[in-house]
Amino acid sequence: MMKLKSSTKSYLGGAILSDYQRYRIENVTFRLGLRSLCFLWQRRQQELLEDIISAGIEAIIIKIASFGLTIENFLGFRLSDVMSKLCQLSTPPWSLNVCGEGGEFETITLDCPIFHSRIQLTSEPEIVIHSKDPFSPTAYLCLRNLQLEAKPLNEICQTAEQILSLGRKCVNEDGSLHKRPPFISPFERLQSIQVKTCEEIKNDLCNVTLQERNIDGSSDSHYQIDDKTEQKSIKDIARPIGNGVWITSNYYGISDRLDKIRIATENAFNQMRNVLDSKEIKPHQIVQFIVVLSHPLSSDVFNSFNQAYTHELSSWLNKVKIDHPNLITGDIDLYMPTRVCICMNSPTNDVIDCSEEAFTINLSAILYFGDINICEWINSLHGLYVQSISHWAPANIGPYSQAIAVPISNIQLDDCSTSCVTHYFTFYSGQIGLIPELEALPTKSGHFPSHFDALQAESWLSLRHCHRLMKYMSPTDLWMNLFLGICYAADESSLSYARNCFHQAVCLQTLDITDTYGDTCHCNKCVVWFIVSNLPKNASVEWQWITGPSTALITSMHTALNDKSIIPTDTFMLFYRHDNSNQLNKQNLSVLLEHYSGFIMPVVKFADPSTTAVVISVQPEK
């Protein structure tokens, strides 16, 4: 049993690529009320090994158990002495994990720059052979007579400055030397964020297999809505996205004062719960919540809403039990619905009567409602739920997953085939440009000098987060399989900068790879761009992504939206400009929405100032 000091606030784990280890660590720390720190998470193995050695960590291999590792060449050797050999064994046919995370080898650390004492081996260790397999022997060292030796103060790193100064000389490909620092500050990490993000995306795209894929990024397979699923319809409360995936209409909650956020949240959840219960839809079928709040998302407002959201969602899930012998119960807890949260001042004034002082919430959900048994469907989910703080991407700050992949079928292989292959819709939570290890936005104070361009860093960080989540969820698709992207920005300059970043990092990189991509790039074909009132933590940009086997149809309207406007039949999302360009009072909007049961949201302004509304619909069948 772990015994904690009262001052303990976090636990540092060593998970690198192992979801199993990370998830177990997060479970323990959550129950103990601690934060999980996994700064090695998703690190490149060879770079991490180089950093371990460059940091002056003296470790020896005390056990081997893998193809390619021999007693004569590895057991008892320092990592620094066998690093090049380990890297050679990382390629086929050995495919060794160079950091030993798969149990290939075990080490003991004898010394480290922050240790006040080093471990001395005063006698030769005994070699114990567990298996004499000629290709993959298993053996370990039995260490005896270990002694601690105090180190001089000048050999101990006791400040952040001393740790950041660590490093050793490394040889470049041309034979020249450079110092490789194993640790860098947040500012240094962001200095080349633009170049590094573009390089990371380009390198990852180069590794993507583009076979059986059109040059426009969509699948060669023809995507169509499952007719059987459509027979089981909920069109009076939602609109279909395809193959059993639906997006609901809006549910509104209101409280007369800002300090009663919980009441508004409870009202919105109760409305949604009552409607979904009437259709026998369980909360476990929800894969994403879209939340629009009426007031700026300051820390107090956002924290209050987060607490209310957590309470309502947890209560709903706990009340609805799924009892089935084939259900993998851990999946229910592991894959909470993804979430997007933004602010539009008074987003419900067009729909319900409320004062400007009132707090209102607009809640919508994307859910599964098809013919697949719910237990079978839950068991087939694939998601990402990371609570640990790392350098990789932001940890979640609420009961939501970073991403959930929903299995869909009926993807016809060709016009003559009756065979189908399973593909996925993947829904990603909203991503803002947080510095992952600090859980804060880039600023011009604190860690950063006055000349630091915070907007640039934030824009590139948010895009890099999206890329890394996509790479984790679907490393063979990445940006080549976009269904829909939405870019929320706090002002025109942020929207313009975000669009330039995306075009440079994704569209142009895709053009380089596909060569004959054509005139239409992703930023025109797959993304909706607009300004909202406010974003979480006062961020400048937030991204929302859905990837899938097809592309949504984005149509811009340039005439005034009124009660006589016609919403296309297959529309499932509608955004309209909330100003005098549209004649949408409460009465006109109610007429407009009389036959529309999808998602609707007002925005401040679109990227194109002449646009009055944008409708998103399912692509017509070819």
Coordinates of C-alpha atoms in Angstrom, one line a residue:
M1 CA 0.0 0.0 0.0
M2 CA 1.3 3.5 -0.9
K3 CA 1.8 5.7 2.1
L4 CA 1.6 9.4 1.2
K5 CA 3.0 12.5 3.0
S6 CA 0.5 15.2 3.5
S7 CA 2.4 17.5 1.2
T8 CA 2.3 15.0 -1.7
K9 CA 0.4 16.5 -4.7
S10 CA 1.4 14.4 -7.7
Y11 CA 2.9 11.1 -8.8
L12 CA 5.5 10.8 -11.5
G13 CA 5.1 7.8 -13.8
G14 CA 7.4 6.4 -16.5
A15 CA 4.9 5.3 -19.1
I16 CA 6.2 6.0 -22.6
L17 CA 4.0 4.2 -25.1
S18 CA 2.1 1.9 -22.9
D19 CA -1.6 2.8 -22.5
Y20 CA -1.9 0.0 -20.0
Q21 CA 0.7 1.5 -17.6
R22 CA -0.5 5.1 -18.0
Y23 CA -4.1 4.1 -17.4
R24 CA -3.3 2.1 -14.3
I25 CA -1.2 5.0 -12.9
E26 CA -4.0 7.5 -13.6
N27 CA -6.5 5.2 -11.9
V28 CA -4.4 5.1 -8.7
T29 CA -3.6 8.8 -8.7
F30 CA -7.3 9.7 -9.2
R31 CA -8.4 7.6 -6.3
L32 CA -5.7 9.2 -4.1
G33 CA -6.6 12.7 -5.2
L34 CA -3.2 13.2 -6.9
R35 CA -2.1 14.5 -10.3
S36 CA -0.4 12.0 -12.6
L37 CA 2.7 13.3 -14.3
C38 CA 3.9 11.3 -17.4
F39 CA 6.5 13.5 -19.0
L40 CA 7.9 10.6 -21.0
W41 CA 4.5 9.9 -22.6
Q42 CA 4.7 9.5 -26.4
R43 CA 8.4 10.4 -26.5
R44 CA 10.4 9.0 -29.5
Q45 CA 12.3 6.1 -28.0
Q46 CA 15.7 6.8 -29.5
E47 CA 15.6 10.5 -28.6
L48 CA 14.6 9.6 -25.0
L49 CA 17.5 7.1 -24.7
E50 CA 19.9 9.8 -25.9
D51 CA 18.5 12.3 -23.4
I52 CA 18.8 9.8 -20.5
I53 CA 22.5 9.4 -21.3
S54 CA 23.0 13.1 -22.1
A55 CA 21.5 13.9 -18.7
G56 CA 24.3 12.1 -16.9
I57 CA 22.2 9.2 -15.7
E58 CA 24.5 6.2 -15.0
A59 CA 22.4 3.1 -15.4
I60 CA 23.5 -0.5 -16.0
I61 CA 21.5 -3.4 -17.6
I62 CA 20.7 -6.0 -14.9
K63 CA 18.3 -8.2 -16.8
I64 CA 17.9 -9.2 -20.5
A65 CA 14.9 -11.1 -22.0
S66 CA 14.6 -10.3 -25.7
F67 CA 15.7 -11.5 -29.1
G68 CA 19.0 -9.9 -29.9
L69 CA 20.2 -9.2 -26.4
T70 CA 23.1 -11.5 -25.3
I71 CA 24.8 -12.0 -21.9
E72 CA 28.2 -11.2 -23.4
N73 CA 27.3 -7.9 -25.0
F74 CA 24.6 -6.4 -22.8
L75 CA 24.3 -7.8 -19.3
G76 CA 26.1 -5.5 -16.8
F77 CA 26.9 -2.9 -19.4
R78 CA 26.1 0.8 -19.0
L79 CA 23.4 2.2 -21.3
S80 CA 25.9 4.7 -22.6
D81 CA 28.1 1.9 -23.8
V82 CA 25.4 -0.1 -25.6
M83 CA 23.2 2.8 -26.9
S84 CA 24.2 2.4 -30.6
K85 CA 23.7 -1.4 -30.4
L86 CA 20.2 -1.0 -28.9
C87 CA 19.3 1.4 -31.6
Q88 CA 20.4 -1.1 -34.2
L89 CA 18.2 -3.7 -32.6
S90 CA 15.2 -1.4 -32.9
T91 CA 14.8 -2.4 -36.6
P92 CA 13.4 -5.7 -37.9
P93 CA 13.9 -8.5 -37.4
W94 CA 14.5 -7.6 -33.7
S95 CA 12.2 -4.6 -33.4
L96 CA 13.5 -4.0 -29.9
N97 CA 12.0 -1.2 -27.7
V98 CA 15.3 0.7 -27.1
C99 CA 14.1 2.0 -23.7
G100 CA 13.0 -1.5 -22.6
E101 CA 9.4 -0.6 -21.9
G102 CA 8.3 -3.9 -23.3
G103 CA 10.3 -5.8 -20.7
E104 CA 13.2 -6.4 -23.1
F105 CA 15.7 -5.4 -20.4
E106 CA 15.8 -3.9 -16.9
T107 CA 18.2 -1.4 -15.4
I108 CA 19.4 0.0 -12.1
T109 CA 20.4 3.6 -11.8
L110 CA 23.7 4.0 -9.9
D111 CA 24.0 7.8 -10.2
C112 CA 22.2 10.8 -11.4
P113 CA 23.0 14.6 -11.3
I114 CA 20.3 15.2 -8.6
F115 CA 21.4 12.3 -6.4
H116 CA 23.3 13.3 -3.2
S117 CA 24.9 9.9 -3.1
R118 CA 26.0 7.3 -5.7
I119 CA 25.7 3.5 -5.5
Q120 CA 29.0 1.7 -5.6
L121 CA 29.3 -2.0 -6.6
T122 CA 32.0 -3.3 -4.2
S123 CA 31.9 -6.9 -5.6
E124 CA 31.3 -8.6 -8.9
P125 CA 27.6 -9.4 -9.3
E126 CA 26.5 -13.0 -9.9
I127 CA 25.0 -13.9 -13.3
V128 CA 21.9 -16.0 -13.0
I129 CA 20.7 -17.6 -16.2
H130 CA 17.0 -18.3 -16.3
S131 CA 16.8 -19.5 -19.9
K132 CA 19.6 -20.6 -22.2
D133 CA 17.7 -20.0 -25.4
P134 CA 20.4 -19.4 -28.1
F135 CA 18.4 -16.6 -29.7
S136 CA 16.6 -15.0 -26.7
P137 CA 18.4 -15.9 -23.4
T138 CA 16.9 -14.7 -20.2
A139 CA 19.4 -13.7 -17.5
Y140 CA 19.9 -11.3 -14.6
L141 CA 22.5 -10.0 -12.2
C142 CA 22.3 -10.7 -8.5
L143 CA 23.9 -7.6 -6.9
R144 CA 25.6 -7.9 -3.6
N145 CA 27.5 -5.6 -1.2
L146 CA 26.1 -2.3 -2.5
Q147 CA 27.3 0.9 -0.8
L148 CA 26.2 4.5 -0.8
E149 CA 29.0 7.1 -1.4
A150 CA 28.3 10.7 -0.7
K151 CA 28.9 13.1 -3.6
P152 CA 30.6 16.5 -3.3
L153 CA 28.1 19.5 -3.5
N154 CA 29.6 20.7 -6.8
E155 CA 28.6 17.4 -8.4
I156 CA 24.9 17.8 -7.4
C157 CA 22.4 19.7 -9.4
Q158 CA 20.2 21.6 -7.0
T159 CA 18.6 24.4 -9.2
A160 CA 16.6 24.5 -12.4
E161 CA 19.4 26.5 -14.0
Q162 CA 21.9 23.7 -13.2
I163 CA 19.6 21.0 -14.6
L164 CA 18.9 23.1 -17.8
S165 CA 22.7 23.4 -18.3
L166 CA 23.2 19.6 -18.5
G167 CA 24.2 18.0 -21.8
R168 CA 26.9 16.2 -23.6
K169 CA 28.7 16.5 -26.9
C170 CA 27.0 14.6 -29.7
V171 CA 28.4 13.8 -33.2
N172 CA 26.4 15.1 -36.2
E173 CA 26.2 13.2 -39.5
D174 CA 28.9 15.4 -40.9
G175 CA 31.3 14.6 -38.0
S176 CA 30.9 18.0 -36.2
L177 CA 30.0 18.2 -32.6
H178 CA 26.9 19.8 -30.9
K179 CA 25.7 19.9 -27.3
R180 CA 22.5 18.0 -26.8
P181 CA 20.5 19.4 -23.9
P182 CA 18.3 16.7 -22.3
F183 CA 16.1 19.4 -20.6
I184 CA 14.8 22.6 -22.1
S185 CA 12.6 25.4 -20.7
P186 CA 9.0 26.0 -21.9
F187 CA 10.2 29.1 -23.7
E188 CA 12.9 27.2 -25.6
R189 CA 10.4 24.5 -26.4
L190 CA 8.2 27.0 -28.2
Q191 CA 10.9 29.1 -29.9
S192 CA 10.7 27.1 -33.1
I193 CA 7.1 25.8 -32.7
Q194 CA 6.2 26.8 -36.3
V195 CA 9.1 25.0 -38.0
K196 CA 8.9 22.0 -35.7
T197 CA 5.1 21.6 -36.2
C198 CA 5.4 21.8 -40.0
E199 CA 8.2 19.3 -40.0
E200 CA 6.4 17.0 -37.6
I201 CA 3.2 17.0 -39.8
K202 CA 5.1 16.6 -43.0
N203 CA 7.2 13.7 -41.7
D204 CA 4.2 11.9 -40.4
L205 CA 2.3 12.4 -43.6
C206 CA 5.2 11.0 -45.5
N207 CA 4.8 7.8 -43.6
V208 CA 1.1 7.5 -44.3
T209 CA 0.2 4.9 -46.9
L210 CA -1.9 6.5 -49.5
Q211 CA -3.0 3.4 -51.3
E212 CA -6.7 3.0 -51.9
R213 CA -7.3 6.7 -51.3
N214 CA -8.3 9.5 -53.7
I215 CA -6.0 12.5 -54.0
D216 CA -8.7 14.7 -52.3
G217 CA -8.2 12.7 -49.1
S218 CA -11.4 10.7 -49.2
S219 CA -11.6 7.0 -49.3
D220 CA -11.9 5.2 -52.6
S221 CA -14.8 3.3 -50.9
H222 CA -18.2 4.8 -51.5
Y223 CA -19.8 6.1 -48.3
Q224 CA -23.5 5.9 -47.9
I225 CA -26.1 6.0 -45.1
D226 CA -27.2 2.5 -44.0
D227 CA -30.8 2.1 -45.1
K228 CA -31.5 -0.2 -42.2
T229 CA -30.3 2.4 -39.8
E230 CA -32.5 5.0 -41.4
Q231 CA -35.6 2.9 -40.8
K232 CA -34.9 3.3 -37.1
S233 CA -35.4 7.1 -37.2
I234 CA -35.2 9.9 -34.6
K235 CA -35.6 12.7 -37.1
D236 CA -38.0 14.5 -34.9
I237 CA -35.2 15.2 -32.4
A238 CA -31.9 14.9 -34.4
R239 CA -30.4 14.9 -37.8
P240 CA -28.3 12.0 -39.3
I241 CA -24.6 12.4 -40.0
G242 CA -24.5 8.8 -41.3
N243 CA -24.5 5.2 -40.4
G244 CA -26.3 5.5 -37.1
V245 CA -24.5 8.7 -36.0
W246 CA -26.8 11.6 -35.2
I247 CA -26.6 15.1 -33.9
T248 CA -29.4 16.4 -31.7
S249 CA -31.2 19.7 -31.7
N250 CA -30.4 22.2 -29.0
Y251 CA -31.5 22.0 -25.4
Y252 CA -31.4 25.2 -23.3
G253 CA -30.9 25.9 -19.7
I254 CA -31.3 29.2 -18.0
S255 CA -30.7 30.7 -14.5
D256 CA -31.5 34.3 -13.5
R257 CA -28.0 35.0 -12.2
L258 CA -24.4 34.1 -13.2
D259 CA -23.8 32.5 -9.8
K260 CA -26.4 29.9 -10.5
I261 CA -24.6 28.1 -13.3
R262 CA -25.5 24.8 -11.8
I263 CA -29.2 25.4 -12.2
A264 CA -28.9 26.3 -15.9
T265 CA -26.7 23.2 -16.5
E266 CA -29.2 21.0 -14.7
N267 CA -32.1 22.4 -16.7
A268 CA -30.3 21.7 -20.0
F269 CA -29.3 18.2 -19.1
N270 CA -32.8 17.4 -17.8
Q271 CA -34.4 18.5 -21.1
M272 CA -32.0 16.4 -23.1
R273 CA -32.3 13.4 -20.7
N274 CA -36.1 13.5 -20.9
V275 CA -36.2 13.5 -24.7
L276 CA -33.5 10.8 -25.1
D277 CA -35.2 8.6 -22.4
S278 CA -38.4 8.8 -24.5
K279 CA -36.5 7.3 -27.4
E280 CA -34.8 4.7 -25.2
I281 CA -31.4 6.3 -25.9
K282 CA -28.8 5.8 -23.1
P283 CA -26.2 8.4 -22.2
H284 CA -23.5 5.8 -23.1
Q285 CA -24.5 6.3 -26.7
I286 CA -23.4 9.9 -26.6
V287 CA -19.9 10.5 -28.1
Q288 CA -19.7 14.3 -28.0
F289 CA -21.3 17.2 -26.3
I290 CA -21.3 20.7 -27.9
V291 CA -21.7 23.4 -25.2
V292 CA -22.3 27.1 -25.9
L293 CA -22.4 29.3 -22.8
S294 CA -23.6 32.9 -22.6
H295 CA -20.9 34.4 -20.6
P296 CA -17.1 34.8 -21.0
L297 CA -15.3 31.6 -19.9
S298 CA -13.3 33.0 -17.0
S299 CA -11.7 30.6 -14.6
D300 CA -14.6 31.0 -12.1
V301 CA -17.3 30.6 -14.8
F302 CA -15.5 27.6 -16.5
N303 CA -14.8 25.9 -13.2
S304 CA -18.4 26.3 -12.0
F305 CA -19.7 24.9 -15.2
N306 CA -17.2 22.1 -15.2
Q307 CA -18.4 21.0 -11.7
A308 CA -22.0 21.2 -12.7
Y309 CA -21.3 19.3 -16.0
T310 CA -19.4 16.6 -14.1
H311 CA -22.2 16.2 -11.6
E312 CA -25.0 16.0 -14.2
L313 CA -23.2 13.6 -16.5
S314 CA -22.1 11.3 -13.7
S315 CA -25.5 11.2 -12.2
W316 CA -27.0 10.4 -15.6
L317 CA -24.5 7.6 -16.3
N318 CA -25.0 6.1 -12.8
K319 CA -28.7 6.0 -13.1
V320 CA -28.7 4.1 -16.3
K321 CA -27.0 0.7 -15.9
I322 CA -26.1 -1.6 -18.8
D323 CA -26.1 -5.1 -17.5
H324 CA -24.9 -7.6 -20.1
P325 CA -22.5 -10.5 -19.8
N326 CA -20.5 -9.5 -22.9
L327 CA -20.0 -5.9 -21.9
I328 CA -16.4 -4.8 -21.2
T329 CA -17.4 -2.5 -18.3
G330 CA -14.1 -0.6 -18.3
D331 CA -14.9 0.9 -21.7
I332 CA -17.8 2.8 -20.2
D333 CA -15.6 4.6 -17.7
L334 CA -12.7 4.9 -20.1
Y335 CA -14.4 6.6 -23.0
M336 CA -16.4 9.5 -21.7
P337 CA -18.0 11.7 -24.4
T338 CA -15.7 14.2 -26.0
R339 CA -16.6 17.9 -25.5
V340 CA -16.4 21.2 -27.2
C341 CA -17.1 24.3 -25.1
I342 CA -17.4 27.9 -26.4
C343 CA -19.1 31.2 -25.5
M344 CA -21.6 33.3 -27.5
N345 CA -23.0 36.2 -25.7
S346 CA -26.8 35.6 -25.1
P347 CA -26.9 32.6 -27.5
T348 CA -30.5 31.8 -26.6
N349 CA -32.1 35.2 -26.9
D350 CA -33.4 34.3 -30.3
V351 CA -35.0 31.1 -28.9
I352 CA -36.2 31.8 -25.4
D353 CA -36.9 34.9 -23.4
C354 CA -34.1 35.9 -20.9
S355 CA -32.4 38.9 -19.6
E356 CA -28.9 39.9 -20.5
E357 CA -27.9 39.2 -16.9
A358 CA -29.1 35.6 -17.0
F359 CA -26.7 32.7 -17.5
T360 CA -27.8 30.4 -20.4
I361 CA -26.4 27.2 -21.8
N362 CA -27.0 25.7 -25.2
L363 CA -26.4 21.9 -25.1
S364 CA -26.4 19.5 -28.1
A365 CA -25.1 15.9 -28.4
I366 CA -23.7 13.7 -31.1
L367 CA -24.8 10.1 -30.5
Y368 CA -25.1 6.6 -31.9
F369 CA -28.6 5.3 -32.7
G370 CA -28.4 2.3 -35.0
D371 CA -29.0 -1.4 -35.3
I372 CA -25.9 -2.6 -33.6
N373 CA -26.4 -3.9 -30.1
I374 CA -25.3 -1.3 -27.6
C375 CA -23.0 -3.7 -25.7
E376 CA -21.4 -4.7 -29.0
W377 CA -21.1 -1.1 -30.0
I378 CA -19.5 0.0 -26.7
N379 CA -17.0 -2.9 -26.8
S380 CA -15.9 -1.8 -30.3
L381 CA -15.2 1.8 -29.3
H382 CA -11.7 3.1 -29.6
G383 CA -10.7 6.2 -27.7
L384 CA -8.1 8.4 -25.9
Y385 CA -8.6 9.5 -22.3
V386 CA -5.4 11.0 -20.9
Q387 CA -5.4 12.6 -17.5
S388 CA -1.6 12.8 -17.1
I389 CA 0.4 16.0 -17.6
S390 CA 3.0 15.6 -20.2
H391 CA 4.9 17.5 -23.0
W392 CA 2.9 15.7 -25.7
A393 CA -0.6 17.3 -25.6
P394 CA -2.9 18.7 -23.0
A395 CA -4.4 16.4 -20.4
N396 CA -8.2 16.5 -20.0
I397 CA -9.5 18.9 -17.4
G398 CA -12.9 17.3 -17.0
P399 CA -14.9 14.1 -17.5
Y400 CA -14.4 13.8 -21.2
S401 CA -12.2 11.9 -23.7
Q402 CA -9.8 13.6 -26.0
A403 CA -11.1 11.5 -28.8
I404 CA -13.6 8.7 -29.5
A405 CA -13.7 6.6 -32.7
V406 CA -17.2 5.2 -33.5
P407 CA -17.3 2.1 -35.7
I408 CA -19.4 2.4 -38.8
S409 CA -20.0 -0.2 -41.5
N410 CA -21.6 -0.5 -45.0
I411 CA -18.5 1.0 -46.7
Q412 CA -18.8 -0.6 -50.1
L413 CA -15.5 -1.8 -51.5
D414 CA -16.4 -1.2 -55.1
D415 CA -19.5 -0.9 -57.4
C416 CA -19.6 -4.7 -58.0
S417 CA -18.8 -6.0 -54.6
T418 CA -21.2 -6.8 -51.8
S419 CA -18.5 -6.9 -49.2
C420 CA -18.2 -4.2 -46.6
V421 CA -15.3 -3.0 -44.4
T422 CA -15.6 -1.3 -41.1
H423 CA -14.4 2.4 -40.9
Y424 CA -14.7 4.9 -38.1
F425 CA -16.1 8.3 -37.4
T426 CA -13.7 9.9 -34.9
F427 CA -14.8 12.8 -32.8
Y428 CA -12.2 15.1 -31.1
S429 CA -12.7 17.3 -28.1
G430 CA -12.0 21.0 -28.7
Q431 CA -8.3 21.9 -28.7
I432 CA -6.9 25.2 -27.6
G433 CA -3.2 26.2 -27.5
L434 CA -2.3 25.2 -24.0
I435 CA 1.4 24.6 -23.1
P436 CA 0.8 20.9 -22.0
E437 CA 3.3 20.8 -19.2
L438 CA 2.1 24.1 -17.7
E439 CA -1.6 23.7 -18.5
A440 CA -1.6 27.4 -19.4
L441 CA -1.8 29.5 -22.6
P442 CA 1.4 31.2 -23.8
T443 CA 1.6 34.7 -22.3
K444 CA 4.0 37.6 -22.3
S445 CA 4.7 37.3 -18.7
G446 CA 6.2 34.7 -16.4
H447 CA 8.1 32.2 -18.4
F448 CA 8.3 34.3 -21.6
P449 CA 10.1 37.6 -22.5
S450 CA 8.2 40.7 -23.6
H451 CA 9.0 40.1 -27.3
F452 CA 7.4 36.6 -27.3
D453 CA 4.6 36.3 -29.9
A454 CA 1.9 34.6 -27.8
L455 CA -0.7 34.4 -30.6
Q456 CA 1.8 32.7 -32.9
A457 CA 2.7 30.1 -30.3
E458 CA -0.9 29.5 -29.3
S459 CA -2.1 29.0 -32.9
W460 CA 0.7 26.5 -33.7
L461 CA 0.3 24.7 -30.4
S462 CA -3.5 24.1 -30.9
L463 CA -2.8 22.8 -34.4
R464 CA 0.0 20.5 -33.1
H465 CA -2.3 19.1 -30.4
C466 CA -4.9 18.3 -33.1
H467 CA -2.2 16.5 -35.2
R468 CA -0.9 14.5 -32.3
L469 CA -4.3 13.3 -31.3
M470 CA -5.1 12.3 -34.9
K471 CA -1.8 10.5 -35.2
Y472 CA -2.6 8.5 -32.0
M473 CA -6.1 7.7 -33.1
S474 CA -5.4 6.9 -36.8
P475 CA -1.7 7.0 -37.7
T476 CA -2.4 5.9 -41.3
D477 CA -5.0 8.6 -42.0
L478 CA -4.1 11.8 -40.3
W479 CA -5.2 14.8 -42.3
M480 CA -6.1 12.7 -45.3
N481 CA -9.5 11.6 -43.8
L482 CA -11.2 14.8 -42.8
F483 CA -15.0 14.9 -42.5
L484 CA -15.4 18.3 -40.9
G485 CA -13.3 20.9 -39.1
I486 CA -14.6 23.9 -37.2
C487 CA -12.2 26.8 -36.2
Y488 CA -13.6 29.0 -33.4
A489 CA -11.6 32.3 -33.0
A490 CA -11.9 35.1 -30.5
D491 CA -11.3 37.9 -33.1
E492 CA -10.4 38.5 -36.8
S493 CA -6.6 38.5 -36.3
S494 CA -6.7 35.1 -34.5
L495 CA -9.0 33.6 -37.2
S496 CA -6.7 34.9 -40.0
Y497 CA -3.6 33.6 -38.2
A498 CA -5.2 30.2 -37.5
R499 CA -6.2 29.8 -41.1
N500 CA -2.7 30.7 -42.3
C501 CA -1.2 28.2 -39.9
F502 CA -3.5 25.4 -41.1
H503 CA -3.0 26.1 -44.7
Q504 CA 0.8 26.2 -44.3
A505 CA 1.1 23.1 -42.1
V506 CA -1.7 20.9 -43.6
C507 CA -2.9 22.0 -47.0
L508 CA 0.5 22.7 -48.4
Q509 CA 2.1 19.6 -46.9
T510 CA -0.7 17.6 -48.4
L511 CA -0.1 19.2 -51.7
D512 CA 3.5 18.3 -51.6
I513 CA 2.7 14.7 -50.9
T514 CA -0.2 14.1 -53.3
D515 CA 1.5 16.2 -56.0
T516 CA -1.7 16.5 -58.2
Y517 CA -4.0 17.5 -55.4
G518 CA -6.0 20.1 -57.3
D519 CA -7.2 23.6 -56.7
T520 CA -9.3 22.9 -53.6
C521 CA -7.5 22.6 -50.3
H522 CA -8.7 21.4 -47.0
C523 CA -9.2 24.9 -45.6
N524 CA -11.8 25.6 -48.3
K525 CA -13.4 22.2 -48.5
C526 CA -13.5 20.8 -45.0
V527 CA -13.3 23.6 -42.5
V528 CA -15.8 26.3 -41.3
W529 CA -14.2 29.5 -40.0
F530 CA -15.9 32.0 -37.7
I531 CA -15.6 34.2 -34.7
V532 CA -17.3 33.6 -31.3
S533 CA -17.5 35.8 -28.2
N534 CA -15.1 33.9 -26.0
L535 CA -13.2 30.6 -25.6
P536 CA -12.1 28.5 -22.6
K537 CA -9.2 30.2 -20.6
N538 CA -9.6 33.2 -22.9
A539 CA -7.9 31.3 -25.7
S540 CA -7.6 32.9 -29.2
V541 CA -8.4 29.7 -31.2
E542 CA -10.2 26.4 -30.6
W543 CA -10.4 23.5 -33.1
Q544 CA -13.1 20.9 -33.4
W545 CA -12.5 18.0 -35.7
I546 CA -14.5 15.0 -37.0
T547 CA -12.7 12.5 -39.3
G548 CA -14.4 9.8 -41.3
P549 CA -14.7 8.0 -44.6
S550 CA -16.2 11.0 -46.4
T551 CA -16.4 14.8 -46.3
A552 CA -19.3 16.9 -45.1
L553 CA -20.8 19.4 -47.6
I554 CA -20.2 23.0 -46.4
T555 CA -22.5 25.6 -48.1
S556 CA -22.3 29.3 -47.4
M557 CA -25.3 31.6 -47.7
H558 CA -25.0 35.2 -48.6
T559 CA -28.6 36.4 -48.4
A560 CA -30.5 37.4 -45.3
L561 CA -31.7 34.5 -43.2
N562 CA -35.4 34.8 -42.3
D563 CA -38.6 32.7 -41.7
K564 CA -38.9 32.0 -45.4
S565 CA -35.4 30.6 -45.8
I566 CA -35.1 27.0 -46.8
I567 CA -32.7 24.7 -45.0
P568 CA -31.4 21.9 -47.2
T569 CA -32.9 18.5 -46.3
D570 CA -29.6 16.8 -45.3
T571 CA -28.4 19.7 -43.1
F572 CA -27.3 18.6 -39.6
M573 CA -25.5 21.8 -38.5
L574 CA -26.5 25.4 -39.1
F575 CA -24.5 28.5 -38.1
Y576 CA -25.9 32.0 -38.6
R577 CA -24.4 35.5 -38.1
H578 CA -26.0 37.1 -35.1
D579 CA -26.5 40.7 -36.2
N580 CA -28.7 42.9 -38.4
S581 CA -27.8 41.0 -41.5
N582 CA -30.3 38.3 -40.6
Q583 CA -34.0 39.0 -39.8
L584 CA -34.2 36.4 -37.1
N585 CA -36.3 37.4 -34.2
K586 CA -37.7 34.8 -31.9
Q587 CA -40.9 34.3 -34.0
N588 CA -39.0 34.1 -37.4
L589 CA -36.5 31.6 -36.0
S590 CA -39.2 29.4 -34.6
V591 CA -40.8 29.3 -38.1
L592 CA -37.5 28.5 -39.7
L593 CA -36.8 25.7 -37.2
E594 CA -40.3 24.2 -37.5
H595 CA -39.0 21.4 -39.7
Y596 CA -35.4 21.4 -38.7
S597 CA -34.2 19.2 -35.8
G598 CA -30.4 19.6 -36.1
F599 CA -27.9 21.8 -34.3
I600 CA -28.1 25.5 -34.6
M601 CA -25.8 28.2 -33.3
P602 CA -25.3 32.0 -33.7
V603 CA -21.8 33.3 -34.4
V604 CA -20.2 36.8 -34.4
K605 CA -18.8 36.8 -37.9
F606 CA -17.6 34.4 -40.6
A607 CA -14.2 34.5 -42.3
D608 CA -16.0 35.8 -45.4
P609 CA -17.8 39.0 -44.2
S610 CA -20.5 38.6 -46.8
T611 CA -21.6 35.2 -45.4
T612 CA -24.8 35.3 -43.4
A613 CA -25.0 31.6 -42.6
V614 CA -23.3 28.3 -43.2
V615 CA -25.1 25.0 -43.5
I616 CA -23.3 21.7 -43.1
S617 CA -25.0 18.6 -44.7
V618 CA -24.3 15.1 -45.7
Q619 CA -22.7 14.7 -49.1
P620 CA -25.2 13.4 -51.7
E621 CA -24.7 9.9 -52.9
K622 CA -22.6 9.6 -56.1

